[in-house]
Short mmCIF file of C-alpha atoms in Angstrom, two decimals:
data_model
loop_
_atom_site.label_atom_id
_atom_site.label_comp_id
_atom_site.label_asym_id
_atom_site.label_seq_id
_atom_site.Cartn_x
_atom_site.Cartn_y
_atom_site.Cartn_z
CA MET B 111 32.45 31.42 -6.39
CA LYS B 112 30.25 34.44 -5.71
CA TRP B 113 26.84 34.98 -7.23
CA THR B 114 24.53 37.97 -7.55
CA GLU B 115 20.95 37.30 -6.51
CA MET B 116 18.66 39.73 -8.36
CA THR B 117 15.09 39.86 -7.06
CA ILE B 118 12.55 41.56 -9.34
CA TYR B 119 9.40 42.53 -7.43
CA THR B 120 6.29 42.40 -9.55
CA SER B 121 2.66 41.24 -9.56
CA LYS B 122 0.99 37.99 -10.56
CA GLU B 123 0.36 39.47 -14.00
CA GLY B 124 3.96 40.62 -14.27
CA ILE B 125 5.51 37.20 -13.56
CA GLU B 126 4.81 35.91 -17.07
CA ILE B 127 6.07 39.11 -18.73
CA ILE B 128 9.30 39.12 -16.71
CA SER B 129 9.85 35.40 -17.32
CA GLY B 130 9.55 36.08 -21.05
CA ILE B 131 12.06 38.93 -20.84
CA LEU B 132 14.60 36.72 -19.07
CA ILE B 133 14.18 33.90 -21.57
CA ASN B 134 14.66 36.34 -24.46
CA LEU B 135 17.89 37.49 -22.82
CA GLY B 136 19.11 33.90 -22.78
CA ILE B 137 18.44 33.29 -19.09
CA ASP B 138 16.43 30.12 -18.51
CA GLY B 139 17.43 29.53 -14.87
CA PHE B 140 15.31 31.65 -12.53
CA VAL B 141 12.96 31.18 -9.58
CA VAL B 142 9.35 32.35 -9.58
CA ASN B 143 7.76 33.09 -6.20
CA ASP B 144 3.98 33.33 -6.58
CA PRO B 145 2.00 33.26 -3.29
CA ASP B 146 -0.98 31.74 -5.09
CA ASP B 147 1.16 28.71 -5.94
CA PHE B 148 2.12 28.29 -2.28
CA LYS B 149 -1.52 28.53 -1.21
CA GLN B 150 -2.58 25.97 -3.82
CA PHE B 151 0.14 23.58 -2.67
CA ALA B 152 -1.03 23.93 0.94
CA GLU B 153 -4.68 23.33 0.00
CA GLU B 154 -3.81 20.24 -2.05
CA ASN B 155 -1.60 18.85 0.72
CA SER B 156 -3.60 19.79 3.80
CA ASP B 157 -2.71 16.52 5.55
CA LEU B 158 0.93 17.61 5.55
CA TRP B 159 0.30 20.82 7.48
CA ASP B 160 1.59 19.38 10.75
CA LEU B 161 5.20 19.42 9.54
CA MET B 162 5.00 22.09 6.88
CA ASP B 163 7.99 24.40 7.05
CA GLU B 164 7.17 27.71 8.74
CA ASP B 165 8.86 29.46 5.81
CA LEU B 166 6.10 28.13 3.56
CA TYR B 167 3.42 29.75 5.71
CA ALA B 168 5.33 33.02 5.43
CA SER B 169 5.29 32.58 1.65
CA PHE B 170 1.50 32.99 1.62
CA ASP B 171 1.98 36.75 2.03
CA VAL B 172 5.13 37.22 -0.06
CA GLU B 173 5.13 39.86 -2.78
CA PRO B 174 5.28 38.10 -6.19
CA ASN B 175 8.84 38.14 -7.44
CA VAL B 176 11.30 36.52 -9.80
CA LYS B 177 14.82 35.68 -8.62
CA VAL B 178 17.80 35.38 -10.94
CA TYR B 179 21.23 34.07 -9.93
CA LEU B 180 24.16 35.41 -11.95
CA GLU B 181 27.80 34.45 -11.63
CA GLU B 182 30.17 37.24 -10.61
CA THR B 183 31.87 37.14 -14.01
CA ASN B 184 31.94 39.50 -17.00
CA GLU B 185 29.18 37.47 -18.62
CA GLY B 186 27.11 37.64 -15.45
CA ARG B 187 27.57 41.40 -15.20
CA VAL B 188 26.42 41.80 -18.83
CA PHE B 189 23.28 39.82 -18.03
CA ALA B 190 22.70 42.07 -14.99
CA VAL B 191 22.97 45.25 -17.06
CA ASN B 192 20.59 43.84 -19.67
CA ILE B 193 18.05 42.87 -17.01
CA LEU B 194 18.16 46.33 -15.45
CA SER B 195 17.67 47.90 -18.90
CA GLU B 196 14.72 45.70 -19.85
CA ILE B 197 12.95 46.15 -16.52
CA SER B 198 13.46 49.90 -16.83
CA LYS B 199 11.72 49.79 -20.24
CA LEU B 200 8.87 47.75 -18.79
CA ARG B 201 8.52 50.24 -15.96
CA GLU B 202 7.88 53.01 -18.52
CA THR B 203 4.85 51.11 -19.84
CA ASN B 204 3.55 50.25 -16.38
CA LYS B 205 1.57 53.43 -15.78
CA ASP B 206 -1.41 51.62 -14.28
CA GLY B 207 0.80 49.46 -12.05
CA ILE B 208 -0.50 46.18 -13.41
CA TYR B 209 3.01 44.71 -13.31
CA GLY B 210 3.62 45.72 -9.69
CA ARG B 211 6.38 48.04 -8.51
CA LEU B 212 9.12 46.51 -10.73
CA GLU B 213 11.89 47.28 -8.26
CA ILE B 214 15.06 45.21 -8.13
CA SER B 215 17.20 44.26 -5.15
CA GLN B 216 20.66 42.72 -5.47
CA ASP B 217 22.59 40.61 -2.96
CA ILE B 218 25.96 38.89 -3.17
CA ILE B 219 25.91 35.21 -2.18
CA LYS B 220 28.84 32.84 -1.72
CA GLU B 221 28.17 29.44 -3.21
CA GLN B 222 29.36 27.56 -0.14
CA ASP B 223 26.92 29.52 2.04
CA TRP B 224 23.95 27.73 0.44
CA ALA B 225 25.08 24.30 1.57
CA ASN B 226 26.90 24.99 4.81
CA ASN B 227 25.68 28.15 6.55
CA TRP B 228 23.04 26.24 8.50
CA LYS B 229 25.77 24.14 10.11
CA GLU B 230 26.97 27.18 12.02
CA PHE B 231 23.79 27.05 14.11
CA PHE B 232 23.71 23.28 14.72
CA LYS B 233 25.61 22.67 17.96
CA PRO B 234 25.71 19.67 20.35
CA PHE B 235 22.85 19.48 22.83
CA ASP B 236 21.53 17.15 25.54
CA VAL B 237 18.22 15.29 25.28
CA GLY B 238 16.37 13.57 28.10
CA ARG B 239 18.24 12.02 31.00
CA ASN B 240 21.14 10.33 29.22
CA LEU B 241 21.22 11.23 25.51
CA ALA B 242 23.16 13.87 23.61
CA VAL B 243 23.08 14.83 19.93
CA CYS B 244 26.31 15.98 18.30
CA PRO B 245 26.69 17.01 14.64
CA SER B 246 29.50 15.13 12.96
CA TRP B 247 31.59 18.28 12.44
CA GLU B 248 31.49 19.26 16.13
CA THR B 249 33.09 17.83 19.28
CA TYR B 250 31.13 17.06 22.46
CA ASP B 251 32.57 17.32 25.96
CA ASN B 252 30.91 14.23 27.40
CA LYS B 253 31.62 15.00 31.04
CA ASP B 254 28.32 13.41 32.14
CA GLY B 255 28.85 10.11 30.32
CA ARG B 256 25.84 10.50 28.04
CA ILE B 257 24.99 8.29 25.07
CA VAL B 258 26.14 10.45 22.15
CA LEU B 259 24.32 10.32 18.82
CA SER B 260 26.57 11.61 16.04
CA ILE B 261 24.39 13.03 13.29
CA ASP B 262 24.85 14.50 9.84
CA PRO B 263 21.28 14.80 8.52
CA GLY B 264 22.20 15.78 4.95
CA ASN B 265 18.99 16.10 2.92
CA SER B 266 16.88 14.02 5.32
CA PHE B 267 14.60 15.16 8.12
CA GLY B 268 15.86 14.47 11.62
CA SER B 269 18.63 16.60 13.08
CA GLY B 270 17.21 16.19 16.56
CA LEU B 271 16.56 19.92 16.81
CA HIS B 272 12.85 19.69 16.07
CA GLU B 273 10.49 19.20 19.00
CA THR B 274 9.02 16.03 17.49
CA THR B 275 12.43 14.34 17.21
CA ARG B 276 13.30 15.26 20.78
CA LEU B 277 9.97 13.89 22.01
CA CYS B 278 10.66 10.59 20.24
CA LEU B 279 14.20 10.39 21.64
CA ILE B 280 12.96 10.99 25.19
CA SER B 281 10.29 8.31 24.72
CA LEU B 282 12.76 5.77 23.31
CA GLU B 283 15.00 6.39 26.30
CA GLU B 284 12.11 5.40 28.57
CA TYR B 285 10.83 2.33 26.72
CA VAL B 286 13.75 0.67 24.91
CA LYS B 287 15.10 -2.27 26.89
CA GLU B 288 17.99 -4.63 26.24
CA GLY B 289 17.35 -6.98 23.32
CA LEU B 290 14.04 -5.55 22.10
CA ASN B 291 13.08 -5.48 18.42
CA VAL B 292 12.40 -1.91 17.22
CA ILE B 293 10.94 -0.59 13.94
CA ASP B 294 11.59 3.03 12.94
CA VAL B 295 8.95 4.04 10.38
CA GLY B 296 9.97 6.97 8.17
CA CYS B 297 13.53 6.85 9.50
CA GLY B 298 14.73 10.08 7.83
CA SER B 299 18.27 10.76 9.02
CA GLY B 300 18.37 7.55 11.09
CA ILE B 301 18.70 9.34 14.42
CA LEU B 302 15.89 7.40 16.11
CA SER B 303 17.20 4.06 14.85
CA VAL B 304 20.69 4.85 16.13
CA ALA B 305 19.26 5.96 19.47
CA ALA B 306 17.30 2.71 19.84
CA ALA B 307 20.39 0.66 19.00
CA LYS B 308 22.61 2.56 21.44
CA LEU B 309 19.94 2.26 24.15
CA GLY B 310 20.19 -1.52 23.92
CA ALA B 311 17.75 -2.71 21.25
CA GLY B 312 18.72 -6.10 19.89
CA LYS B 313 17.57 -5.35 16.36
CA VAL B 314 16.36 -2.16 14.67
CA THR B 315 14.61 -2.06 11.32
CA ALA B 316 14.66 1.41 9.76
CA ILE B 317 12.37 2.00 6.79
CA ASP B 318 11.67 4.97 4.54
CA ILE B 319 10.20 5.50 1.08
CA ASP B 320 12.88 8.10 0.28
CA PRO B 321 16.11 6.56 -1.10
CA ASN B 322 18.09 9.58 0.19
CA ALA B 323 16.83 8.89 3.70
CA VAL B 324 17.81 5.24 3.36
CA GLU B 325 21.37 6.15 2.39
CA THR B 326 21.62 8.79 5.12
CA SER B 327 20.36 6.31 7.73
CA LYS B 328 22.89 3.70 6.62
CA GLN B 329 25.71 6.23 6.91
CA CYS B 330 24.43 7.33 10.32
CA ALA B 331 24.46 3.73 11.57
CA VAL B 332 28.05 3.25 10.41
CA GLN B 333 29.11 6.59 11.86
CA ASN B 334 27.73 5.56 15.27
CA ASP B 335 29.21 2.02 15.17
CA VAL B 336 25.80 0.30 15.32
CA ALA B 337 25.45 -0.83 11.69
CA GLU B 338 25.41 -4.47 12.77
CA LYS B 339 22.19 -3.82 14.72
CA ILE B 340 20.31 -1.77 12.11
CA GLU B 341 18.74 -2.98 8.90
CA VAL B 342 17.69 -0.12 6.61
CA LEU B 343 14.98 -0.75 4.00
CA CYS B 344 13.52 1.35 1.21
CA GLY B 345 9.78 0.98 0.82
CA ASP B 346 6.60 1.00 2.87
CA LEU B 347 5.62 -0.91 5.97
CA THR B 348 3.14 -3.15 4.15
CA GLU B 349 5.65 -4.55 1.68
CA LYS B 350 8.80 -4.81 3.74
CA ILE B 351 8.05 -5.67 7.38
CA LYS B 352 6.94 -9.16 8.36
CA GLU B 353 8.60 -9.76 11.73
CA PRO B 354 6.65 -8.42 14.75
CA ALA B 355 8.23 -5.67 16.84
CA ASP B 356 8.31 -4.83 20.53
CA ILE B 357 8.40 -1.10 19.74
CA VAL B 358 7.36 0.87 16.68
CA VAL B 359 8.41 4.52 16.50
CA GLY B 360 7.31 6.96 13.83
CA ASN B 361 8.16 10.66 13.64
CA LEU B 362 5.68 11.38 10.87
CA PHE B 363 2.60 13.61 10.90
CA ALA B 364 -1.01 13.06 11.85
CA GLY B 365 -2.48 12.24 8.45
CA ILE B 366 0.16 9.63 7.65
CA ILE B 367 0.04 8.13 11.14
CA VAL B 368 -3.71 7.61 10.90
CA ARG B 369 -3.39 5.99 7.47
CA MET B 370 -0.64 3.66 8.68
CA LEU B 371 -2.15 2.56 11.99
CA ALA B 372 -3.75 -0.61 10.63
CA ASP B 373 -0.40 -1.76 9.28
CA ILE B 374 1.48 -0.66 12.39
CA ALA B 375 -0.93 -2.67 14.55
CA ARG B 376 -0.19 -5.69 12.33
CA VAL B 377 3.56 -5.60 13.00
CA LEU B 378 3.32 -4.61 16.67
CA LYS B 379 3.43 -7.44 19.21
CA ASP B 380 0.70 -7.82 21.82
CA ASP B 381 1.64 -5.43 24.65
CA GLY B 382 4.05 -3.78 22.23
CA ILE B 383 4.70 -0.04 22.46
CA LEU B 384 3.83 2.48 19.75
CA ILE B 385 5.51 5.91 19.81
CA THR B 386 4.33 8.50 17.28
CA SER B 387 5.09 12.18 17.00
CA GLY B 388 4.72 14.96 14.46
CA ILE B 389 1.26 15.69 15.86
CA VAL B 390 0.01 19.22 16.50
CA SER B 391 -2.78 19.89 18.98
CA ASP B 392 -5.42 20.41 16.28
CA SER B 393 -4.76 16.91 14.90
CA LEU B 394 -4.44 15.11 18.23
CA ASP B 395 -8.03 13.83 18.42
CA ASP B 396 -7.74 12.18 14.99
CA VAL B 397 -4.68 10.21 16.04
CA ILE B 398 -6.20 9.26 19.40
CA GLU B 399 -9.29 7.97 17.59
CA GLY B 400 -7.04 5.89 15.33
CA TYR B 401 -5.15 4.41 18.29
CA ASN B 402 -8.45 3.38 19.89
CA LYS B 403 -9.77 1.90 16.63
CA TYR B 404 -6.84 -0.48 16.30
CA GLY B 405 -6.65 -1.59 19.91
CA ILE B 406 -3.74 0.57 21.01
CA GLU B 407 -4.34 1.94 24.48
CA ILE B 408 -2.86 5.38 25.05
CA ILE B 409 -0.63 5.38 28.10
CA LYS B 410 1.07 8.73 27.70
CA ASN B 411 0.64 12.03 25.86
CA GLU B 412 3.59 14.38 26.18
CA SER B 413 4.17 17.70 24.45
CA ILE B 414 6.71 20.41 23.77
CA GLY B 415 4.90 23.56 22.78
CA ASP B 416 2.16 22.60 20.31
CA TRP B 417 3.83 19.31 19.31
CA HIS B 418 2.74 16.00 20.86
CA VAL B 419 4.03 12.47 21.16
CA LEU B 420 1.50 9.71 21.77
CA ILE B 421 2.65 6.50 23.42
CA GLY B 422 0.35 3.49 23.34
CA LYS B 423 0.31 -0.22 24.16
CA LYS B 424 -1.31 -2.81 21.92
CA THR B 425 -4.04 -4.52 23.92
CA VAL B 426 -5.79 -6.70 21.32
#
């Protein structure tokens, strides 16, 4: 099915007026884009900035607008005509410009594009010395005999494309040995858990507070024929993990890493390895301080661009 996306450009003051017009027309499904809302969200969630989507930063400067999605049907076309008429009337009263420019753009969108267009740009790629990531809908010519991670991230973070995921994969390749016990904190898509299992870990415990991530990780384990090695849990580290681990890996972000370090140190064996990424340069000192506080000696700090992975060994 095709849809018409109508974007009505306005001002902060005009958002409420336009929302009222749409509701009066019988349209209660629309999207409001107010840059002040984006800024407030960022201020209230400043500890999430490390992994905040770049599109959100761009939203800080967006012109206030209201988006309406109308089916390409007779009913949808009637709604479109009524919207154009009502906005035209509002424009006549907008002599002082308080409601913004009140211009409307229209684009045709295919429903399947929303869910699948991104897949066009997700192709197989190599990571580190011996790993490769291949989306489930692609084929990979494994001429070099790499360990292939088949991934379908769904709604969960962790396609392998992001620098932080690649840093973690490269680190796991270096430190996972045959038979080791690995914990993947905030497992997301399950890609790190699958990598650890395929690299020889004896047992992998994947844990995430998001039920969608738990289901995606379970499916990823089955898809890669390592389900017998991976236990996937929903919850937090404090409640669920009792057995000590040789390696703990967490592709999180600085604020969460720092808050979890006490608990991570609890489940990490003496001389165990901690791998954390999702750390930008501005937050690096905070995480380093946390490592030192909980007796985890930093043995490596690698980066891709502004993203870092810290690797430490528990010494006390």
